[in-house]
Coordinates of C-alpha atoms (C1' of nucleotides) in Angstrom, one line a residue:
Chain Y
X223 CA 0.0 0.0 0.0
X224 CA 1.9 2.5 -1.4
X225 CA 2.6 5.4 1.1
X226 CA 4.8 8.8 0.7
X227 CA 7.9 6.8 1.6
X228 CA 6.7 4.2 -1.3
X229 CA 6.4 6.5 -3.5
X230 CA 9.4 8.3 -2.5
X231 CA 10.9 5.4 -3.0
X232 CA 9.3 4.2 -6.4
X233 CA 10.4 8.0 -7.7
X234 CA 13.8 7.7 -6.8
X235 CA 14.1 4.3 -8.7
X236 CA 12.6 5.7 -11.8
X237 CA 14.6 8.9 -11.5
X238 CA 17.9 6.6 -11.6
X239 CA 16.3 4.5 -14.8
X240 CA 13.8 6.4 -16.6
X241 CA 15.3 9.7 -16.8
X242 CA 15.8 11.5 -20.7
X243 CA 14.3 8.4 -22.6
X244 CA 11.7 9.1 -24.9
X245 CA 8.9 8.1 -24.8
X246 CA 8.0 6.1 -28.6
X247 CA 4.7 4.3 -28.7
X248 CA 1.8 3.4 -25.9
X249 CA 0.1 0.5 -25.6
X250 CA -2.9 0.3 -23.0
X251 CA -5.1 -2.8 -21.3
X252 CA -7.6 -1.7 -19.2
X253 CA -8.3 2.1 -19.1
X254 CA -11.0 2.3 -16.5
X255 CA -8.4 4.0 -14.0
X256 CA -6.9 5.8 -16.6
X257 CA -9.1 9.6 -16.8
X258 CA -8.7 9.7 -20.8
X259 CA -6.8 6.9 -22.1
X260 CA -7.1 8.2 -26.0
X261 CA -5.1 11.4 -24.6
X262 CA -2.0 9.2 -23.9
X263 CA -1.9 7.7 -27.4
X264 CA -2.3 10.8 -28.8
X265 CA 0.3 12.7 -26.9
X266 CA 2.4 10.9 -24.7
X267 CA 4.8 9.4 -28.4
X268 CA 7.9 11.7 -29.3
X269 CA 8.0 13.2 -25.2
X270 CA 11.1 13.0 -23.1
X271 CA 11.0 11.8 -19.6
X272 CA 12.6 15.0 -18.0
X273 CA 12.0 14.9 -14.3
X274 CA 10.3 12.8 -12.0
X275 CA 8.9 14.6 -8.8
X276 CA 6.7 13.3 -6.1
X277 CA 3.8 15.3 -4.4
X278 CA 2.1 13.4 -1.4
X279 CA 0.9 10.1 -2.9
X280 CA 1.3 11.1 -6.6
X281 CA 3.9 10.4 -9.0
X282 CA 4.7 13.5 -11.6
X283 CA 6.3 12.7 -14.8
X284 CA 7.3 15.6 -16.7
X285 CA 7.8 15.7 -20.4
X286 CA 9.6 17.8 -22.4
X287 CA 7.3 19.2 -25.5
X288 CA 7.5 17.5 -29.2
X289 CA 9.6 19.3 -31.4
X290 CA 10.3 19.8 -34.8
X291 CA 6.9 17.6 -35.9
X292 CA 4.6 19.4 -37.9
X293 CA 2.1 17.0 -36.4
X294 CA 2.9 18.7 -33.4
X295 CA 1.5 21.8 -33.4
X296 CA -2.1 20.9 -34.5
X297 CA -2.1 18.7 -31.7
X298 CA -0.8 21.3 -29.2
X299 CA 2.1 19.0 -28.1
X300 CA 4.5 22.0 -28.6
X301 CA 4.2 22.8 -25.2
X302 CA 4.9 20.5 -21.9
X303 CA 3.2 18.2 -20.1
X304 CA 3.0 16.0 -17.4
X305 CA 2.0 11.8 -16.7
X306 CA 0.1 12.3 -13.5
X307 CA 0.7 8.5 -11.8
X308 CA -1.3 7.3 -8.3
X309 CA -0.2 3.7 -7.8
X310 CA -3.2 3.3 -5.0
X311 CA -3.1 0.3 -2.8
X312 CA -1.8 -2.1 -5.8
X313 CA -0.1 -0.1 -8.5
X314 CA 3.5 -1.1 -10.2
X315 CA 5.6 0.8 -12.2
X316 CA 9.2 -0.1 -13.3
X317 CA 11.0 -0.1 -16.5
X318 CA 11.4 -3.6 -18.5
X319 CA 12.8 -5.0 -21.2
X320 CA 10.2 -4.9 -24.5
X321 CA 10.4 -8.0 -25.7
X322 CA 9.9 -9.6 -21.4
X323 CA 6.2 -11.0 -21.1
X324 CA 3.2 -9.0 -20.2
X325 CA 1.9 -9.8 -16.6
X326 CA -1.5 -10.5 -16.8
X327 CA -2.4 -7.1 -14.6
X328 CA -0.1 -4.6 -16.9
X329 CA -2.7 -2.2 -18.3
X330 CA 0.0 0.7 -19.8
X331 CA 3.3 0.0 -21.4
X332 CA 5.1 3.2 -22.9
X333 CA 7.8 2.0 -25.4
X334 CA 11.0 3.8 -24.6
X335 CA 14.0 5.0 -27.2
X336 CA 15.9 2.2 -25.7
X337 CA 14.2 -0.8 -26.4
X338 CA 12.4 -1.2 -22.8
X339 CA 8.9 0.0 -22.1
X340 CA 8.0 1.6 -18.8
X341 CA 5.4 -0.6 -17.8
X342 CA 2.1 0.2 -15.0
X343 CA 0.7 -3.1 -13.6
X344 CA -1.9 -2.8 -11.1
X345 CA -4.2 -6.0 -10.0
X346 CA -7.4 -3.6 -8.6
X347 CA -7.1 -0.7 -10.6
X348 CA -7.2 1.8 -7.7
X349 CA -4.7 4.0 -8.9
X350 CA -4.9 6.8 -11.6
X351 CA -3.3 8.0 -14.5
X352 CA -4.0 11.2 -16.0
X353 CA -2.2 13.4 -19.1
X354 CA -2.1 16.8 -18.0
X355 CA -1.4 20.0 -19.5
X356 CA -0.1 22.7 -17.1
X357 CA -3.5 24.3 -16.2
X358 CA -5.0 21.1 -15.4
X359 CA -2.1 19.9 -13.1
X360 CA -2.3 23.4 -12.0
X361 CA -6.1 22.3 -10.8
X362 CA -5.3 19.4 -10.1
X363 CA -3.0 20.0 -7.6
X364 CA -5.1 22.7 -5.9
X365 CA -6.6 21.3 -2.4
X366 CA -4.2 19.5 -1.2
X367 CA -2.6 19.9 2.5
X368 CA 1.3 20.9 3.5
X369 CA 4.3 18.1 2.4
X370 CA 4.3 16.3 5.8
X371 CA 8.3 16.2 5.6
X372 CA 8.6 20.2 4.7
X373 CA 5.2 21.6 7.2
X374 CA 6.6 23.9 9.7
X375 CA 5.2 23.4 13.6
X376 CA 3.1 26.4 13.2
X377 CA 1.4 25.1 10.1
X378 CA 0.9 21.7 11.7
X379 CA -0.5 23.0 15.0
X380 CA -2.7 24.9 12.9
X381 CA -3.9 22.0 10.8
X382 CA -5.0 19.9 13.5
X383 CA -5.8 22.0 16.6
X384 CA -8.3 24.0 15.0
X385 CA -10.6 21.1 13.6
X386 CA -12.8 18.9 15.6
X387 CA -12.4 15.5 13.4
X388 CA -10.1 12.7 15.1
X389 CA -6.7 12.8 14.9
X390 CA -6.7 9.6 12.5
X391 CA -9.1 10.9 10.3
X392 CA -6.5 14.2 10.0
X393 CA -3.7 12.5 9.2
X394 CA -5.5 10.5 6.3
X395 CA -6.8 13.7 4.7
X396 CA -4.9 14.6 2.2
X397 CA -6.0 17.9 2.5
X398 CA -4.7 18.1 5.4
X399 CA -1.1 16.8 4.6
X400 CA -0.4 15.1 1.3
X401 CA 1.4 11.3 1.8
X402 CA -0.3 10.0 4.9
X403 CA -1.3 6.6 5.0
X404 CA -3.0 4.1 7.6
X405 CA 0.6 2.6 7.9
X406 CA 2.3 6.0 8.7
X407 CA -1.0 7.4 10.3
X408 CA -0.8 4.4 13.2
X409 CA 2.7 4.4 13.4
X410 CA 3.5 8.0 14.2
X411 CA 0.3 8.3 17.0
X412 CA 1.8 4.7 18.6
X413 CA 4.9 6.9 19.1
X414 CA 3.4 10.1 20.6
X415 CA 1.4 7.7 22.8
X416 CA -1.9 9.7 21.1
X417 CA -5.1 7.0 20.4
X418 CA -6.3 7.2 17.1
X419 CA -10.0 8.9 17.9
X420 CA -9.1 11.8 19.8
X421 CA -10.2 15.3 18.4
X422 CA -7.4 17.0 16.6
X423 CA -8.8 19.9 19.2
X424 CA -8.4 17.9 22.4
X425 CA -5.0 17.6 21.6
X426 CA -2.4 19.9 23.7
X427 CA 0.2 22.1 21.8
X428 CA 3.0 19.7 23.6
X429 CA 1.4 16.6 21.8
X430 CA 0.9 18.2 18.4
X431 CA 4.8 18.7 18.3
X432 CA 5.4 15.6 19.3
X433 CA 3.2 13.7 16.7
X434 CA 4.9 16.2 14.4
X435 CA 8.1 15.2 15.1
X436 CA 7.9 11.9 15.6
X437 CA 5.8 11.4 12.0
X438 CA 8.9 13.4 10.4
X439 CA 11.4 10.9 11.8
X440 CA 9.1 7.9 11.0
X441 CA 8.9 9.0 7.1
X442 CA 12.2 9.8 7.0
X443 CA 13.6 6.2 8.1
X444 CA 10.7 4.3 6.3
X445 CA 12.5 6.1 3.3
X446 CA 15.9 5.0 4.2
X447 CA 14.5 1.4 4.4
X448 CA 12.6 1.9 0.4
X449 CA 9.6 2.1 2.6
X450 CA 7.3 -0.9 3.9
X451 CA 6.1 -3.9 2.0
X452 CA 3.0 -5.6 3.6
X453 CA 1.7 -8.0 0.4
X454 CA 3.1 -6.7 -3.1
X455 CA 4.6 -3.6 -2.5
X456 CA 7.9 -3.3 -4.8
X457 CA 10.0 -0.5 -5.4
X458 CA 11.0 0.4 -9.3
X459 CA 13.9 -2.2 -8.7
X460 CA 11.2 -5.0 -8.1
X461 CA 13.2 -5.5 -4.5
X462 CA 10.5 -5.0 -1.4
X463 CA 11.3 -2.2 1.6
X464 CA 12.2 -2.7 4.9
X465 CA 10.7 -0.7 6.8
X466 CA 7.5 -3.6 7.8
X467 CA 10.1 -4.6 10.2
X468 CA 10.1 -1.7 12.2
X469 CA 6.2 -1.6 12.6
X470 CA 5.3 -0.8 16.0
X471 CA 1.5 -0.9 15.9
X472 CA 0.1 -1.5 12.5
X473 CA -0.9 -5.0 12.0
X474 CA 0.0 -6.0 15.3
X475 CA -2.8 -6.7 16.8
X476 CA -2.6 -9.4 19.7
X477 CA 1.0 -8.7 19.8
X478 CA 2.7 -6.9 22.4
X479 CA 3.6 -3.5 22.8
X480 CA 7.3 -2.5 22.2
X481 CA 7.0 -0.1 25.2
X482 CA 4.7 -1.7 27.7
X483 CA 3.9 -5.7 27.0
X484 CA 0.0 -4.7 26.5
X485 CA -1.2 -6.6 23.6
X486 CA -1.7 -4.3 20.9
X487 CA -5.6 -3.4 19.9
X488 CA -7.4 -2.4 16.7
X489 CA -10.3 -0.6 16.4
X490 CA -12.7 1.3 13.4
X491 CA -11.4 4.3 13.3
X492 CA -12.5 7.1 10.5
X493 CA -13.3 3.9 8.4
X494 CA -10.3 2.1 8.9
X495 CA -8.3 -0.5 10.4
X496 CA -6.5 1.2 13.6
X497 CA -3.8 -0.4 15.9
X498 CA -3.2 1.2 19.0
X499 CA -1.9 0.0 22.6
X500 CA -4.6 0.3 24.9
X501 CA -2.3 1.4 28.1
X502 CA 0.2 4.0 25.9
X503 CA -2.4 5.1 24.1
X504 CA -5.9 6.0 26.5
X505 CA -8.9 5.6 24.8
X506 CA -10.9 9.1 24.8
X507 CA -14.0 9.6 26.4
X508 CA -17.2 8.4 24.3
X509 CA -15.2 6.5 21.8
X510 CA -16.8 2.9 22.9
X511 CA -14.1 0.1 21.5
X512 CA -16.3 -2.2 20.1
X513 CA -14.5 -5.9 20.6
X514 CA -13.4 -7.1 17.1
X515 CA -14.0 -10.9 15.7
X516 CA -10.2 -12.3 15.6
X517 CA -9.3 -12.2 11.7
X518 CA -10.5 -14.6 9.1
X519 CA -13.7 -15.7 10.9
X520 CA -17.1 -15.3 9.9
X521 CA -19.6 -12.7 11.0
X522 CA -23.0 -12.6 11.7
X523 CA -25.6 -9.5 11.8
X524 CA -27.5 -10.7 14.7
Chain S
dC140 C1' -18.0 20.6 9.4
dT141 C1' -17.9 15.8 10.3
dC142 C1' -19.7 11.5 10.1
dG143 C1' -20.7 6.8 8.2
dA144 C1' -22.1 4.1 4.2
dT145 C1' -21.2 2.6 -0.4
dC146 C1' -18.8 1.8 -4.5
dC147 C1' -14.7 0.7 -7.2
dC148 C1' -11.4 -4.0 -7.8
dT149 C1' -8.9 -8.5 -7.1
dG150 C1' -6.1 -11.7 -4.5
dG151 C1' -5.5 -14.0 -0.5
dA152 C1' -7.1 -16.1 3.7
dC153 C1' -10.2 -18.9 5.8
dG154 C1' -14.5 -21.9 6.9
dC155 C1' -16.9 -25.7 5.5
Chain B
dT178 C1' -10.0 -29.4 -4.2
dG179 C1' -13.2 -26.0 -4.5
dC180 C1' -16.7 -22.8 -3.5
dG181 C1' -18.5 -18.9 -0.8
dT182 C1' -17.5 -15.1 2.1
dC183 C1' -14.9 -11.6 4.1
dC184 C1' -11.3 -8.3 4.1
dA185 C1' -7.7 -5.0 2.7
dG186 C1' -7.8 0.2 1.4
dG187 C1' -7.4 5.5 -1.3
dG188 C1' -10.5 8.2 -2.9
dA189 C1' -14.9 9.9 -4.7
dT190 C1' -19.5 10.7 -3.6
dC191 C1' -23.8 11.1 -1.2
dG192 C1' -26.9 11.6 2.6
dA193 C1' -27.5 12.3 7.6

DNA sequence: CTCGATCCCTGGACGC
DNA sequence: TGCGTCCAGGGATCGA
């Protein structure tokens, strides 16, 4: 489940593969995740790969504009663009040799100028890819909340003190802070000993520094360590992270807490999967914890 | 403003 | 072995 160290990651690998080529010919599979798959046969061929940036979850591939084509112009591909990528809980993307098989789950190969095609392979199709032009990435990029590597305390306080929705629910928002996931999201309130309900209001200034800080360092490592793989996650390389190991909370539940031995909970929390420890982190007030079925068995509404 | 529910999608885990 | 069911989750959307 790719995350902003994944995709950190994923960016890095493609910066050190990907960079200059150009771009030849597209071929696509399924387009339903795509937001107009005719745009990226139609302008996408004769593009160089010139940068590759990251913003939160998203993947920016800038491309240089097609020159000297008389083609060109009609089709306004004189001027640049960018390959908006979200990889989503499943998405792959690495360069590959052409003439290497297609997995059954590769929906978008783009033939490169040196005889391998950067392919995107994504079993359930919750990612995104979009051609922009600059206005649209422009729009598209409106809304979103501060980089949580780059957010000064002041911003941060301000971000969550001043709103009334749990502190798990904050973190998630990418509106909030762009690259939060439930992975990070659990980890970084396990270490500032905050439970996953409270109020982004209820919290003192002394905590919101802390879960500041503490979210900065977590990122920071899980990018050192090519971030966490939990079931497919692979970086551009096709090796897996390491940062899984270092888990403190997330999908631990049942196992015992690093700092105090108490078995590690999970809970519903802003729609998700939540693990907390029960003594480090105190359940607020009115947040009932509902016990959970153990994992894998059945259910019954009655 | 904030919440929960629902949908999208497939593979994997598990019960029977 | 195989079938049915549940679950994972980012994001969009809609109604309360």
């Amino acid at each position: 489940m790719p995350e902003l160290p994944e995709v950190e990651t994923v960016a890095r690998g493609l910066r050190q593969t990907i960079l200059g080529r150009r771009i030849m010919s597209v071929t696509l599979g399924k387009t339903d995740f795509i937001d107009d798959p005719s745009a990226l046969e139609q302008h996408l061929p004769g593009r160089q790969i010139e940068a590759v940036e990251r913003y939160g979850k998203f993947m920016l591939l800038r491309l240089s504009a097609v020159n000297g084509v008389v083609r060109a112009a009609a089709n306004g591909d004189t001027v640049p663009a960018s390959l908006l990528v979200h990889l989503g809980m499943t998405g792959q993307i690495a360069p590959a040799p052409a003439a290497q098989p297609i997995e059954k789950h590769t929906h978008v190969c783009l033939l490169l100028d040196d005889g391998r095609e950067l392919r995107y392979t994504d079993p359930r199709r919750f990612g995104r890819i979009a051609y922009l032009t600059k206005a649209l990435l422009a729009e598209e990029l409106t809304g979103f909340g501060a980089d949580p590597l780059e957010v000064s305390k002041e911003e941060f306080v301000e971000r969550i003190c001043g709103r009334r929705a749990r502190i798990k629910a904050l973190l998630l928002d990418q509106s909030v802070l762009r690259g939060v996931g439930n992975i990070y999201a659990d980890e970084s309130l396990w270490r500032a000993k905050i439970h996953p309900a409270r109020l982004g209001a209820r919290l003192s200034r002394t905590e919101t520094e802390t879960l500041r800080r503490v979210l900065q360092d977590i990122l920071q490592k899980a990018i050192v360590l090519r971030g966490s793989s939990i079931s497919d996650f692979l970086d551009a390389e096709g090796e897996p992270g390491e940062y899984q190991r270092h888990h403190r909370a997330y999908g631990r539940e049942g196992k015992n807490c690093h700092r105090c031995k108490t078995p590690i909970r999970r809970a519903i929390v802003a729609g998700r999967s939540s693990y907390f420890c029960p003594q480090c982190q105190p359940v607020p007030r009115g947040f009932a914890v509902l016990p959970l079925p153990k994992r894998g068995r059945k259910r019954r509404k009655d």
